[in-house]
């Protein structure tokens, strides 16, 4: 019922989201632990999965790092972090990449907001590229994948697995997923693409 509950408040309403953040956080961490205990070694959430007030971000990340260390997994957690004083300060649509020791390896803020649809900070950090026990990985968020030159960074770095979470809607489903698959073919990497309200896929580079 989490999605239905969240629809009772705006995605930019930190006070409204405060009512549901514990339910959101507990659900995500429980599902993460279930996946890890079923054998998953790398876990990626869909875009904006961690829809929370900004003031809860630190505690949530701390809980997530503890889970990653306990279960010895790579966790790519996605946050929609809403400041109390929005729109004075904008939302951060970000990904936090945590290694199996519970160490934060990258914090990536979405570089390419959807024009007119996302009241978010435009990220300026480079695309995360990380060498892991399971090969070289890279990550971006949703609309980032619509920019071939941006995603080419992963190809140039000989990325083996691209993690590209999304949060789609009816008008772009499933074409947006097909666009993401095209990036995999162009760059020679495998793709992991969980899409909230859209078509989720894992593909190879063919």
mmCIF file of N, CA and C in Angstrom, residues 22-90:
data_model
loop_
_atom_site.group_PDB
_atom_site.id
_atom_site.type_symbol
_atom_site.label_atom_id
_atom_site.label_comp_id
_atom_site.label_asym_id
_atom_site.label_seq_id
_atom_site.Cartn_x
_atom_site.Cartn_y
_atom_site.Cartn_z
ATOM 1 N N UNK A 22 9.194 6.078 7.615
ATOM 2 C CA UNK A 22 9.574 4.840 8.309
ATOM 3 C C UNK A 22 9.088 3.609 7.553
ATOM 4 N N UNK A 23 7.849 3.674 7.040
ATOM 5 C CA UNK A 23 7.284 2.560 6.277
ATOM 6 C C UNK A 23 8.094 2.322 5.004
ATOM 7 N N UNK A 24 8.456 3.417 4.318
ATOM 8 C CA UNK A 24 9.249 3.312 3.092
ATOM 9 C C UNK A 24 10.614 2.697 3.381
ATOM 10 N N UNK A 25 11.288 3.221 4.381
ATOM 11 C CA UNK A 25 12.638 2.746 4.710
ATOM 12 C C UNK A 25 12.618 1.283 5.138
ATOM 13 N N UNK A 26 11.703 0.934 6.024
ATOM 14 C CA UNK A 26 11.643 -0.445 6.509
ATOM 15 C C UNK A 26 11.363 -1.423 5.377
ATOM 16 N N UNK A 27 10.442 -1.042 4.480
ATOM 17 C CA UNK A 27 10.101 -1.905 3.352
ATOM 18 C C UNK A 27 11.322 -2.155 2.466
ATOM 19 N N UNK A 28 12.032 -1.083 2.131
ATOM 20 C CA UNK A 28 13.187 -1.216 1.234
ATOM 21 C C UNK A 28 14.294 -2.054 1.869
ATOM 22 N N UNK A 29 14.570 -1.820 3.131
ATOM 23 C CA UNK A 29 15.642 -2.563 3.788
ATOM 24 C C UNK A 29 15.262 -4.031 4.006
ATOM 25 N N UNK A 30 13.987 -4.287 4.297
ATOM 26 C CA UNK A 30 13.534 -5.675 4.444
ATOM 27 C C UNK A 30 13.642 -6.427 3.117
ATOM 28 N N UNK A 31 13.211 -5.773 2.019
ATOM 29 C CA UNK A 31 13.283 -6.405 0.698
ATOM 30 C C UNK A 31 14.746 -6.625 0.295
ATOM 31 N N UNK A 32 15.598 -5.673 0.644
ATOM 32 C CA UNK A 32 17.023 -5.802 0.340
ATOM 33 C C UNK A 32 17.618 -7.005 1.068
ATOM 34 N N UNK A 33 17.274 -7.134 2.329
ATOM 35 C CA UNK A 33 17.787 -8.254 3.115
ATOM 36 C C UNK A 33 17.269 -9.587 2.580
ATOM 37 N N UNK A 34 16.006 -9.616 2.178
ATOM 38 C CA UNK A 34 15.439 -10.835 1.594
ATOM 39 C C UNK A 34 16.191 -11.233 0.322
ATOM 40 N N UNK A 35 16.464 -10.241 -0.528
ATOM 41 C CA UNK A 35 17.177 -10.527 -1.779
ATOM 42 C C UNK A 35 18.591 -11.033 -1.498
ATOM 43 N N UNK A 36 19.248 -10.398 -0.533
ATOM 44 C CA UNK A 36 20.611 -10.810 -0.191
ATOM 45 C C UNK A 36 20.624 -12.248 0.322
ATOM 46 N N UNK A 37 19.668 -12.590 1.152
ATOM 47 C CA UNK A 37 19.628 -13.933 1.733
ATOM 48 C C UNK A 37 19.169 -14.980 0.725
ATOM 49 N N UNK A 38 18.599 -14.509 -0.393
ATOM 50 C CA UNK A 38 18.264 -15.410 -1.494
ATOM 51 C C UNK A 38 19.436 -15.582 -2.449
ATOM 52 N N UNK A 39 20.544 -14.854 -2.198
ATOM 53 C CA UNK A 39 21.756 -15.042 -2.979
ATOM 54 C C UNK A 39 22.216 -13.844 -3.790
ATOM 55 N N UNK A 40 21.460 -12.739 -3.782
ATOM 56 C CA UNK A 40 21.872 -11.556 -4.542
ATOM 57 C C UNK A 40 23.154 -10.965 -3.957
ATOM 58 N N UNK A 41 24.072 -10.580 -4.835
ATOM 59 C CA UNK A 41 25.331 -9.972 -4.402
ATOM 60 C C UNK A 41 25.389 -8.471 -4.687
ATOM 61 N N UNK A 42 24.566 -8.020 -5.640
ATOM 62 C CA UNK A 42 24.481 -6.597 -5.978
ATOM 63 C C UNK A 42 22.998 -6.261 -6.076
ATOM 64 N N UNK A 43 22.569 -5.240 -5.362
ATOM 65 C CA UNK A 43 21.146 -4.913 -5.303
ATOM 66 C C UNK A 43 20.942 -3.452 -5.667
ATOM 67 N N UNK A 44 20.041 -3.227 -6.622
ATOM 68 C CA UNK A 44 19.719 -1.885 -7.102
ATOM 69 C C UNK A 44 18.233 -1.629 -6.924
ATOM 70 N N UNK A 45 17.908 -0.484 -6.335
ATOM 71 C CA UNK A 45 16.511 -0.085 -6.213
ATOM 72 C C UNK A 45 16.091 0.721 -7.439
ATOM 73 N N UNK A 46 14.793 0.789 -7.707
ATOM 74 C CA UNK A 46 14.284 1.648 -8.773
ATOM 75 C C UNK A 46 14.541 3.115 -8.424
ATOM 76 N N UNK A 47 14.502 3.979 -9.425
ATOM 77 C CA UNK A 47 14.685 5.413 -9.199
ATOM 78 C C UNK A 47 13.682 5.931 -8.167
ATOM 79 N N UNK A 48 14.166 6.776 -7.272
ATOM 80 C CA UNK A 48 13.320 7.456 -6.263
ATOM 81 C C UNK A 48 12.702 6.498 -5.250
ATOM 82 N N UNK A 49 13.224 5.275 -5.134
ATOM 83 C CA UNK A 49 12.621 4.315 -4.205
ATOM 84 C C UNK A 49 12.589 4.879 -2.783
ATOM 85 N N UNK A 50 13.697 5.482 -2.363
ATOM 86 C CA UNK A 50 13.782 6.053 -1.017
ATOM 87 C C UNK A 50 13.241 7.471 -1.002
ATOM 88 N N UNK A 51 11.931 7.595 -1.087
ATOM 89 C CA UNK A 51 11.281 8.913 -1.081
ATOM 90 C C UNK A 51 11.128 9.368 0.367
ATOM 91 N N UNK A 52 11.996 10.289 0.795
ATOM 92 C CA UNK A 52 12.081 10.638 2.210
ATOM 93 C C UNK A 52 12.334 12.130 2.403
ATOM 94 N N UNK A 53 12.055 12.656 3.598
ATOM 95 C CA UNK A 53 12.478 14.025 3.917
ATOM 96 C C UNK A 53 13.999 14.084 4.021
ATOM 97 N N UNK A 54 14.576 15.177 3.602
ATOM 98 C CA UNK A 54 16.036 15.348 3.625
ATOM 99 C C UNK A 54 16.613 15.105 5.017
ATOM 100 N N UNK A 55 15.888 15.522 6.045
ATOM 101 C CA UNK A 55 16.437 15.393 7.397
ATOM 102 C C UNK A 55 16.505 13.943 7.886
ATOM 103 N N UNK A 56 15.929 13.004 7.137
ATOM 104 C CA UNK A 56 16.010 11.589 7.493
ATOM 105 C C UNK A 56 17.086 10.849 6.695
ATOM 106 N N UNK A 57 17.700 11.547 5.754
ATOM 107 C CA UNK A 57 18.623 10.897 4.831
ATOM 108 C C UNK A 57 19.808 10.244 5.548
ATOM 109 N N UNK A 58 20.427 10.957 6.474
ATOM 110 C CA UNK A 58 21.608 10.443 7.159
ATOM 111 C C UNK A 58 21.333 9.146 7.897
ATOM 112 N N UNK A 59 20.222 9.108 8.634
ATOM 113 C CA UNK A 59 19.873 7.905 9.387
ATOM 114 C C UNK A 59 19.575 6.733 8.465
ATOM 115 N N UNK A 60 18.893 7.032 7.361
ATOM 116 C CA UNK A 60 18.528 5.976 6.408
ATOM 117 C C UNK A 60 19.783 5.376 5.768
ATOM 118 N N UNK A 61 20.693 6.229 5.346
ATOM 119 C CA UNK A 61 21.931 5.744 4.737
ATOM 120 C C UNK A 61 22.731 4.916 5.740
ATOM 121 N N UNK A 62 22.746 5.350 6.972
ATOM 122 C CA UNK A 62 23.470 4.598 8.014
ATOM 123 C C UNK A 62 22.876 3.198 8.177
ATOM 124 N N UNK A 63 21.557 3.094 8.163
ATOM 125 C CA UNK A 63 20.902 1.783 8.259
ATOM 126 C C UNK A 63 21.243 0.919 7.046
ATOM 127 N N UNK A 64 21.273 1.550 5.869
ATOM 128 C CA UNK A 64 21.564 0.807 4.643
ATOM 129 C C UNK A 64 23.005 0.291 4.633
ATOM 130 N N UNK A 65 23.953 1.105 5.105
ATOM 131 C CA UNK A 65 25.345 0.650 5.137
ATOM 132 C C UNK A 65 25.501 -0.533 6.095
ATOM 133 N N UNK A 66 24.742 -0.524 7.175
ATOM 134 C CA UNK A 66 24.804 -1.643 8.124
ATOM 135 C C UNK A 66 24.287 -2.929 7.477
ATOM 136 N N UNK A 67 23.205 -2.829 6.694
ATOM 137 C CA UNK A 67 22.663 -3.996 5.988
ATOM 138 C C UNK A 67 23.679 -4.518 4.970
ATOM 139 N N UNK A 68 24.291 -3.597 4.208
ATOM 140 C CA UNK A 68 25.269 -4.004 3.188
ATOM 141 C C UNK A 68 26.431 -4.756 3.824
ATOM 142 N N UNK A 69 26.920 -4.237 4.946
ATOM 143 C CA UNK A 69 28.041 -4.883 5.635
ATOM 144 C C UNK A 69 27.626 -6.225 6.231
ATOM 145 N N UNK A 70 26.457 -6.269 6.815
ATOM 146 C CA UNK A 70 25.976 -7.500 7.436
ATOM 147 C C UNK A 70 25.783 -8.610 6.403
ATOM 148 N N UNK A 71 25.198 -8.238 5.249
ATOM 149 C CA UNK A 71 24.883 -9.236 4.226
ATOM 150 C C UNK A 71 25.997 -9.395 3.190
ATOM 151 N N UNK A 72 27.033 -8.529 3.290
ATOM 152 C CA UNK A 72 28.179 -8.570 2.378
ATOM 153 C C UNK A 72 27.744 -8.414 0.913
ATOM 154 N N UNK A 73 27.005 -7.329 0.645
ATOM 155 C CA UNK A 73 26.483 -7.038 -0.691
ATOM 156 C C UNK A 73 26.903 -5.638 -1.132
ATOM 157 N N UNK A 74 26.883 -5.437 -2.443
ATOM 158 C CA UNK A 74 26.908 -4.082 -2.991
ATOM 159 C C UNK A 74 25.456 -3.604 -3.032
ATOM 160 N N UNK A 75 25.212 -2.452 -2.467
ATOM 161 C CA UNK A 75 23.859 -1.885 -2.461
ATOM 162 C C UNK A 75 23.876 -0.532 -3.156
ATOM 163 N N UNK A 76 23.068 -0.407 -4.204
ATOM 164 C CA UNK A 76 22.904 0.856 -4.918
ATOM 165 C C UNK A 76 21.538 1.402 -4.532
ATOM 166 N N UNK A 77 21.531 2.264 -3.524
ATOM 167 C CA UNK A 77 20.271 2.788 -2.993
ATOM 168 C C UNK A 77 19.935 4.113 -3.680
ATOM 169 N N UNK A 78 18.673 4.276 -4.036
ATOM 170 C CA UNK A 78 18.227 5.475 -4.730
ATOM 171 C C UNK A 78 17.346 6.306 -3.807
ATOM 172 N N UNK A 79 17.589 7.609 -3.810
ATOM 173 C CA UNK A 79 16.885 8.497 -2.898
ATOM 174 C C UNK A 79 16.208 9.634 -3.658
ATOM 175 N N UNK A 80 15.047 10.013 -3.170
ATOM 176 C CA UNK A 80 14.356 11.250 -3.566
ATOM 177 C C UNK A 80 14.268 12.040 -2.266
ATOM 178 N N UNK A 81 15.238 12.915 -2.076
ATOM 179 C CA UNK A 81 15.468 13.539 -0.775
ATOM 180 C C UNK A 81 14.923 14.968 -0.785
ATOM 181 N N UNK A 82 13.861 15.203 -0.014
ATOM 182 C CA UNK A 82 13.098 16.455 -0.086
ATOM 183 C C UNK A 82 13.424 17.371 1.093
ATOM 184 N N UNK A 83 13.967 18.563 0.828
ATOM 185 C CA UNK A 83 14.272 19.498 1.919
ATOM 186 C C UNK A 83 13.010 20.115 2.501
ATOM 187 N N UNK A 84 13.085 20.470 3.789
ATOM 188 C CA UNK A 84 11.935 21.083 4.462
ATOM 189 C C UNK A 84 11.522 22.393 3.816
ATOM 190 N N UNK A 85 12.496 23.130 3.267
ATOM 191 C CA UNK A 85 12.203 24.465 2.736
ATOM 192 C C UNK A 85 12.041 24.474 1.212
ATOM 193 N N UNK A 86 11.684 23.326 0.609
ATOM 194 C CA UNK A 86 11.397 23.313 -0.825
ATOM 195 C C UNK A 86 10.296 24.347 -1.108
ATOM 196 N N UNK A 87 10.397 25.157 -2.168
ATOM 197 C CA UNK A 87 11.361 25.111 -3.279
ATOM 198 C C UNK A 87 12.591 26.014 -3.111
ATOM 199 N N UNK A 88 12.795 26.586 -1.917
ATOM 200 C CA UNK A 88 14.002 27.381 -1.726
ATOM 201 C C UNK A 88 15.230 26.528 -2.035
ATOM 202 N N UNK A 89 15.220 25.307 -1.526
ATOM 203 C CA UNK A 89 16.231 24.319 -1.890
ATOM 204 C C UNK A 89 15.522 23.169 -2.594
ATOM 205 N N UNK A 90 16.136 22.660 -3.659
ATOM 206 C CA UNK A 90 15.490 21.660 -4.504
ATOM 207 C C UNK A 90 15.731 20.242 -4.004
#
